[in-house]
Coordinates of N, CA, C and O in Angstrom, one line a residue:
X1 N 5.2 24.3 -1.4 CA 6.4 25.1 -1.2 C 6.2 26.9 -0.8 O 6.6 27.4 0.0
X2 N 5.5 27.1 -2.1 CA 4.9 28.4 -1.8 C 3.7 29.1 -0.8 O 4.3 29.8 -0.1
X3 N 3.4 28.0 -0.6 CA 2.3 27.9 0.6 C 3.1 28.1 1.9 O 2.9 28.7 2.9
X4 N 4.2 27.0 2.3 CA 5.0 27.2 3.2 C 5.5 28.6 3.4 O 5.8 28.9 4.7
X5 N 6.3 29.1 2.2 CA 6.9 30.5 2.6 C 5.9 31.4 3.2 O 6.3 31.7 3.9
X6 N 5.0 31.5 2.8 CA 4.1 32.2 3.0 C 3.5 32.4 4.3 O 3.3 33.3 5.1
X7 N 2.9 30.9 4.7 CA 3.0 30.7 5.8 C 3.9 31.4 7.0 O 3.7 32.0 8.1
X8 N 5.2 30.9 6.8 CA 6.3 31.2 7.4 C 6.3 32.9 7.4 O 6.4 33.2 8.4
X9 N 6.2 33.4 6.5 CA 6.2 35.0 6.5 C 5.0 35.4 7.5 O 5.4 36.3 8.4
X10 N 3.9 34.9 7.2 CA 2.9 35.3 8.0 C 3.2 35.4 9.6 O 3.0 36.3 10.6
X11 N 3.8 34.1 10.2 CA 3.6 33.5 11.5 C 5.2 34.8 11.7 O 4.9 35.2 12.7
X12 N 6.0 35.2 10.9 CA 7.2 35.9 11.3 C 7.0 37.0 11.6 O 7.2 37.8 12.4
X13 N 5.9 37.6 10.8 CA 5.3 39.1 10.8 C 4.4 39.3 12.1 O 4.8 40.3 12.5
X14 N 3.6 38.5 12.1 CA 2.8 38.4 13.7 C 3.6 38.2 14.9 O 3.1 38.6 15.6
X15 N 5.0 37.4 14.9 CA 5.9 37.5 16.2 C 6.4 38.6 16.5 O 7.5 38.8 17.0
X16 N 6.8 39.4 15.5 CA 7.7 40.5 15.1 C 7.3 41.6 16.6 O 6.5 42.1 17.0
X17 N 8.8 41.6 16.9 CA 8.9 42.8 18.2 C 9.6 43.8 18.2 O 9.7 44.9 19.1
X18 N 9.3 44.3 16.9 CA 10.2 45.7 16.6 C 11.4 45.8 17.2 O 12.0 47.1 17.7
X19 N 12.3 44.9 17.2 CA 13.8 44.8 17.5 C 14.7 44.4 16.3 O 14.0 43.8 15.2
X20 N 15.9 44.5 16.6 CA 16.8 44.0 15.5 C 16.7 42.7 15.2 O 16.7 42.5 13.7
X21 N 16.8 41.9 15.8 CA 16.4 40.3 15.8 C 15.3 40.0 14.6 O 15.3 39.3 13.9
X22 N 14.3 40.7 15.0 CA 13.1 40.7 14.3 C 12.8 41.1 13.1 O 12.2 40.5 12.1
X23 N 13.7 42.5 13.1 CA 13.6 43.1 11.8 C 14.3 42.2 11.0 O 14.1 42.1 9.8
X24 N 15.4 41.5 11.3 CA 16.3 40.8 10.3 C 15.4 39.4 10.1 O 15.6 39.2 9.0
X25 N 14.8 39.0 11.1 CA 13.8 37.8 10.4 C 12.6 37.9 9.5 O 12.4 37.4 8.4
X26 N 12.0 39.0 9.6 CA 11.0 39.6 8.6 C 11.5 39.9 7.4 O 11.0 39.5 6.5
X27 N 13.1 40.8 7.2 CA 13.6 41.2 6.0 C 13.7 39.8 5.5 O 13.6 39.6 4.2
X28 N 14.4 38.6 6.2 CA 14.7 37.4 5.4 C 13.9 36.6 4.8 O 13.8 36.4 3.8
X29 N 12.6 36.9 5.4 CA 11.3 36.0 5.2 C 10.8 36.5 3.9 O 10.1 35.6 3.3
X30 N 10.7 38.2 4.2 CA 10.1 38.8 2.9 C 11.2 38.5 1.4 O 10.5 38.2 0.3
X31 N 12.5 38.3 1.9 CA 13.3 38.4 0.7 C 13.2 36.6 0.3 O 12.8 36.7 -1.3
X32 N 13.1 36.0 0.7 CA 12.9 34.6 0.6 C 11.5 34.4 0.1 O 11.3 33.9 -1.3
X33 N 10.5 34.9 0.4 CA 9.3 34.5 -0.4 C 9.4 35.5 -1.7 O 8.7 34.9 -2.4
X34 N 9.6 36.3 -1.7 CA 9.8 37.3 -3.1 C 10.6 36.6 -4.1 O 10.3 36.7 -5.2
X35 N 11.7 36.1 -3.6 CA 12.7 35.4 -4.6 C 11.8 33.9 -4.9 O 12.5 33.6 -6.2
X36 N 11.0 33.0 -4.3 CA 10.6 31.9 -4.5 C 9.5 31.9 -5.0 O 9.3 30.7 -5.9
X37 N 8.5 32.6 -5.0 CA 7.4 32.9 -5.5 C 7.5 33.1 -7.1 O 7.9 34.4 -7.4
X38 N 6.9 32.2 -7.9 CA 7.0 32.5 -9.3 C 5.7 33.8 -9.7 O 4.8 33.6 -9.2
X39 N 6.2 34.5 -10.8 CA 5.4 35.7 -10.9 C 4.3 35.3 -11.9 O 3.0 35.8 -12.2
X40 N 4.2 33.9 -12.8 CA 3.2 33.7 -13.7 C 2.4 34.4 -14.4 O 1.7 34.5 -15.0
X41 N 3.7 35.8 -15.0 CA 3.0 36.6 -15.7 C 1.6 37.4 -15.4 O 0.9 37.9 -16.2
X42 N 1.6 37.1 -13.9 CA 0.1 38.1 -13.5 C 0.7 39.5 -12.9 O 1.5 39.4 -12.1
X43 N -0.2 40.1 -13.2 CA 0.2 41.6 -13.1 C 0.6 42.0 -11.6 O 1.7 42.7 -11.4
X44 N -0.4 41.5 -11.0 CA 0.0 41.9 -9.4 C 1.2 41.4 -9.0 O 2.1 42.3 -8.2
X45 N 1.6 40.4 -9.0 CA 2.9 39.5 -8.9 C 4.2 40.2 -9.6 O 5.3 40.6 -8.7
X46 N 3.7 40.7 -11.0 CA 5.2 41.3 -11.2 C 5.0 42.9 -10.9 O 6.5 43.0 -10.7
X47 N 4.0 43.4 -10.3 CA 4.6 44.9 -9.5 C 4.8 44.4 -8.4 O 5.5 45.3 -7.9
X48 N 4.5 43.6 -7.8 CA 4.5 43.9 -6.0 C 5.6 43.1 -5.6 O 6.3 43.4 -4.7
X49 N 6.2 41.8 -6.2 CA 7.3 40.8 -5.7 C 8.4 41.8 -5.8 O 9.1 41.8 -4.7
X50 N 8.5 42.7 -6.9 CA 10.1 43.7 -6.7 C 10.2 44.5 -6.0 O 11.0 44.9 -5.1
X51 N 8.8 45.0 -5.3 CA 8.2 46.1 -4.4 C 8.8 45.4 -2.6 O 9.5 46.0 -1.7
X52 N 8.5 44.0 -2.8 CA 8.8 43.2 -1.4 C 10.4 43.3 -1.4 O 10.8 43.2 -0.3
X53 N 11.0 42.5 -2.5 CA 12.3 42.6 -2.5 C 13.0 43.8 -1.8 O 13.8 43.8 -1.1
X54 N 12.6 44.8 -2.5 CA 13.2 46.5 -2.1 C 13.0 46.6 -0.9 O 13.7 47.3 -0.2
X55 N 11.8 46.4 -0.2 CA 11.5 46.5 1.0 C 12.4 45.8 2.0 O 13.0 46.3 3.1
X56 N 12.3 44.5 1.6 CA 13.3 43.5 2.6 C 14.8 44.2 2.4 O 15.3 44.1 3.4
X57 N 15.1 44.6 1.5 CA 16.5 45.4 1.4 C 16.5 46.5 2.2 O 17.7 47.0 3.0
X58 N 15.5 47.2 2.2 CA 15.7 48.5 3.1 C 15.6 48.4 4.4 O 16.0 48.7 5.3
X59 N 14.6 47.1 4.7 CA 14.8 46.6 6.3 C 15.9 46.6 7.0 O 16.3 46.7 7.9
X60 N 16.8 45.6 5.9 CA 18.2 45.2 6.4 C 18.9 46.4 6.3 O 19.5 46.6 7.5
X61 N 19.1 47.5 5.3 CA 20.0 48.2 5.3 C 19.6 49.3 6.1 O 20.5 49.9 6.8
X62 N 18.7 49.7 6.6 CA 18.3 50.9 7.5 C 17.6 50.4 8.6 O 16.7 51.4 9.1
X63 N 18.2 49.5 9.1 CA 17.2 48.7 10.4 C 17.5 49.7 11.8 O 16.5 49.8 12.5
X64 N 18.9 50.5 11.6 CA 19.2 51.3 12.6 C 18.1 52.6 12.7 O 17.2 52.9 13.5
X65 N 17.7 53.3 11.5 CA 17.4 54.3 11.5 C 15.5 54.0 11.4 O 14.9 54.7 12.1
X66 N 15.4 52.8 11.1 CA 13.7 52.1 11.0 C 13.5 52.2 13.0 O 12.5 52.4 13.1
X67 N 14.1 51.5 13.7 CA 14.2 51.1 15.0 C 14.1 52.7 15.8 O 13.7 52.6 16.7
X68 N 15.0 53.4 15.4 CA 15.3 54.7 16.4 C 14.4 55.8 16.1 O 14.1 56.6 16.5
X69 N 13.8 55.7 14.7 CA 12.9 56.8 14.5 C 11.5 56.4 14.4 O 10.8 55.3 13.5
X70 N 10.7 56.6 15.2 CA 9.1 56.5 15.5 C 8.5 56.4 14.5 O 7.4 55.6 14.0
X71 N 8.5 57.7 13.6 CA 7.9 57.6 12.4 C 8.2 56.6 11.2 O 7.1 56.1 10.8
X72 N 9.4 56.4 11.1 CA 9.7 55.5 10.1 C 9.6 54.1 10.7 O 8.9 53.2 9.7
X73 N 9.3 53.8 11.7 CA 9.4 52.6 12.3 C 7.4 51.9 12.2 O 7.4 51.2 11.8
X74 N 6.9 53.4 12.4 CA 5.3 53.1 12.2 C 4.7 53.1 11.0 O 4.0 52.0 10.4
X75 N 5.6 54.0 9.9 CA 5.1 53.4 8.2 C 5.8 52.0 7.8 O 5.2 51.3 7.6
X76 N 7.3 51.4 8.3 CA 7.6 50.2 7.8 C 6.6 49.0 8.5 O 6.4 48.0 7.9
X77 N 6.2 49.4 9.7 CA 5.4 48.3 10.6 C 4.0 48.2 9.6 O 3.5 47.1 9.8
X78 N 3.4 49.3 9.3 CA 2.0 49.1 8.9 C 2.2 49.0 7.5 O 1.4 47.8 7.3
X79 N 3.3 49.0 6.5 CA 3.8 48.5 5.6 C 4.1 47.2 5.5 O 3.2 46.2 4.7
X80 N 4.6 46.7 6.7 CA 4.9 45.1 6.7 C 3.5 44.7 6.9 O 3.2 43.5 6.0
X81 N 2.7 44.9 7.4 CA 1.2 44.0 7.7 C 0.5 44.4 6.5 O -0.4 43.3 6.2
X82 N 0.5 45.5 5.7 CA 0.0 45.3 4.7 C 0.4 44.5 3.3 O -0.4 43.8 2.9
X83 N 1.5 44.2 3.6 CA 2.2 43.1 2.7 C 2.0 41.7 3.2 O 1.7 40.8 2.4
X84 N 1.7 41.6 4.4 CA 1.2 40.4 5.0 C -0.3 40.3 4.5 O -0.3 39.0 4.0
X85 N -1.0 41.2 4.5 CA -2.3 40.9 4.1 C -2.6 40.5 2.6 O -3.1 39.7 2.0
X86 N -1.7 41.1 1.7 CA -1.8 40.9 0.6 C -1.2 39.5 0.2 O -2.0 38.7 -0.4
X87 N 0.0 39.0 0.9 CA 0.3 37.4 0.9 C -0.7 36.7 1.3 O -0.9 35.5 0.7
X88 N -1.5 37.1 2.3 CA -2.3 36.1 2.8 C -3.6 36.1 1.9 O -4.1 34.9 2.0
X89 N -3.9 37.1 1.4 CA -4.9 37.0 0.5 C -4.7 36.3 -0.9 O -5.6 35.7 -1.4
X90 N -3.3 36.7 -1.3 CA -3.5 36.3 -2.7 C -2.8 34.6 -2.7 O -3.0 34.2 -3.9
X91 N -2.3 34.0 -1.4 CA -2.0 33.0 -1.8 C -2.4 31.8 -0.7 O -2.5 30.7 -0.5
X92 N -3.3 32.4 0.1 CA -4.0 31.7 1.5 C -5.4 32.1 1.8 O -5.9 31.9 2.9
X93 N -5.8 32.7 0.7 CA -7.5 33.0 0.6 C -8.4 31.9 1.1 O -9.4 32.7 1.6
X94 N -8.2 30.8 1.1 CA -9.2 29.6 1.3 C -9.0 29.6 2.8 O -9.8 28.9 3.4
X95 N -7.7 29.7 3.3 CA -7.5 29.3 4.6 C -8.1 30.7 5.6 O -8.4 30.7 6.8
X96 N -7.7 31.9 4.9 CA -8.5 33.0 5.7 C -9.5 34.1 4.9 O -9.1 35.2 4.3
X97 N -10.7 33.2 4.7 CA -11.6 33.7 3.9 C -12.2 35.1 4.2 O -12.6 35.8 3.2
X98 N -11.8 35.6 5.2 CA -12.4 37.3 5.6 C -11.6 38.3 5.5 O -11.7 39.3 6.1
X99 N -10.3 37.7 5.0 CA -9.3 39.0 4.7 C -9.8 39.6 3.5 O -9.7 39.5 2.5
X100 N -9.9 41.1 4.0 CA -10.0 41.8 2.4 C -9.0 41.8 1.7 O -7.5 42.1 2.4
X101 N -9.0 42.2 0.5 CA -8.1 42.3 -0.3 C -7.4 43.5 -0.1 O -7.8 44.6 0.0
X102 N -6.1 43.5 -0.4 CA -5.0 44.7 -0.5 C -4.9 45.3 -2.0 O -4.7 44.3 -2.8
X103 N -5.1 46.3 -2.4 CA -5.1 46.9 -3.6 C -3.5 46.9 -3.4 O -2.6 47.4 -3.0
X104 N -2.7 46.6 -4.9 CA -1.5 46.4 -4.9 C -1.1 48.0 -5.3 O 0.3 48.3 -5.1
X105 N -2.1 48.8 -5.9 CA -1.4 50.0 -6.3 C -1.2 50.7 -4.8 O -0.1 51.8 -4.8
X106 N -1.8 50.5 -3.6 CA -1.6 51.1 -2.5 C -0.3 50.7 -2.3 O 0.3 51.6 -1.3
X107 N -0.3 49.2 -2.3 CA 1.6 49.0 -1.6 C 2.3 49.6 -2.6 O 3.5 50.3 -2.0
X108 N 2.2 49.7 -3.6 CA 3.3 50.6 -4.5 C 3.5 52.2 -4.1 O 4.5 52.7 -3.8
X109 N 2.3 52.7 -3.8 CA 2.5 53.8 -3.0 C 2.9 53.9 -1.8 O 3.8 55.3 -1.7
X110 N 2.6 53.0 -0.9 CA 3.2 53.1 0.0 C 4.6 52.9 0.3 O 5.3 53.5 1.2
X111 N 5.3 52.2 -0.4 CA 6.6 52.2 -0.6 C 7.2 53.4 -0.9 O 8.5 53.6 -0.7
X112 N 6.9 54.1 -1.9 CA 7.3 55.3 -2.5 C 7.2 56.2 -1.1 O 8.3 56.8 -1.0
X113 N 6.5 56.2 -0.2 CA 6.3 56.8 1.2 C 7.4 56.4 1.8 O 8.1 57.2 2.8
X114 N 7.4 55.4 2.1 CA 8.7 54.5 3.1 C 10.3 54.9 2.5 O 11.0 55.2 3.1
X115 N 10.3 54.7 1.3 CA 11.8 55.3 0.7 C 11.9 57.0 0.8 O 13.0 57.5 1.1
X116 N 10.8 57.6 0.9 CA 10.7 58.8 1.1 C 11.2 59.5 2.5 O 12.4 59.9 3.1
X117 N 10.5 59.1 3.4 CA 11.1 58.8 4.9 C 12.5 58.4 5.3 O 12.9 58.8 6.0
X118 N 13.1 57.5 4.4 CA 14.3 57.0 4.4 C 15.3 57.8 3.7 O 16.4 57.6 4.1
X119 N 14.8 58.6 2.9 CA 15.7 59.7 2.2 C 16.2 58.9 0.9 O 17.5 59.4 0.6
X120 N 15.5 57.7 0.3 CA 16.5 56.9 -0.9 C 15.5 56.7 -1.9 O 15.3 55.9 -2.8
X121 N 14.7 58.0 -2.4 CA 13.9 57.9 -3.4 C 14.3 57.3 -4.4 O 15.8 57.7 -4.9
X122 N 14.0 56.9 -5.0 CA 14.5 56.2 -6.7 C 13.7 57.1 -7.9 O 12.4 57.0 -8.0
X123 N 14.7 57.9 -8.7 CA 14.1 58.5 -9.4 C 14.5 58.0 -10.8 O 15.7 57.4 -10.9
X124 N 13.6 58.1 -11.9 CA 14.2 57.6 -13.1 C 15.3 58.2 -13.4 O 15.2 59.5 -13.6
X125 N 16.3 57.4 -14.6 CA 17.3 58.1 -14.8 C 16.9 58.2 -16.4 O 16.6 57.2 -17.2
X126 N 17.1 59.2 -17.1 CA 16.7 59.5 -18.4 C 18.2 59.5 -19.2 O 19.1 60.1 -18.6
X127 N 18.2 59.0 -20.6 CA 19.2 59.1 -21.5 C 19.4 60.8 -21.9 O 18.3 61.7 -21.9
X128 N 20.3 61.1 -22.7 CA 20.5 62.4 -23.3 C 19.6 62.2 -24.5 O 19.1 63.3 -25.0
X129 N 19.0 61.2 -25.1 CA 18.4 61.0 -26.5 C 16.6 61.5 -25.8 O 16.0 61.7 -26.5
X130 N 16.4 61.5 -24.7 CA 14.6 61.7 -24.3 C 14.8 63.2 -24.1 O 15.6 63.9 -23.8
X131 N 13.5 63.4 -24.6 CA 13.4 64.8 -24.4 C 12.4 65.3 -23.3 O 12.2 64.5 -22.7
X132 N 12.5 66.9 -23.2 CA 11.8 66.9 -22.1 C 10.0 66.6 -22.3 O 9.3 66.7 -21.0
X133 N 9.7 66.3 -23.2 CA 8.3 66.1 -23.4 C 8.1 64.6 -22.8 O 7.1 64.3 -22.3
X134 N 9.3 63.8 -22.8 CA 9.3 62.6 -22.8 C 9.2 62.3 -21.0 O 8.8 61.6 -20.5
X135 N 9.5 63.5 -20.4 CA 9.5 63.7 -19.3 C 8.1 64.2 -18.7 O 7.8 63.8 -17.3
X136 N 7.5 64.7 -19.0 CA 6.2 65.2 -18.8 C 5.0 64.8 -19.2 O 4.1 65.2 -18.8
X137 N 5.0 64.0 -20.3 CA 3.9 63.6 -21.1 C 3.8 62.3 -21.3 O 4.8 61.5 -21.3

């Protein structure tokens, strides 16, 4: 099941035509893969799969802005291909042995850049019990 979901995702990203229909398909496949693949307490999966879910949501929610702003479209397209490489390496390494590993920290940083480009940066919320020291140290 996991392998089939990843292969379907990879093929959908390869076929993406940078239009509404393709963007919705990629969003759907990313969401499906991120929801169905078990994290197995692996640090990379625990970190990356929620980012993939968030990116899937952003693709769907901001599809008009992504398609009409070339900078945002390029960021989203590049990020999509990085996520594709991550899935390919993590789950299909035996079928794509020459695919270089994608550092998951890079995926996390790139997601922050995309969120800034879309104007939806997620800042941590602190309670009144937190001190200033907790914010900076």
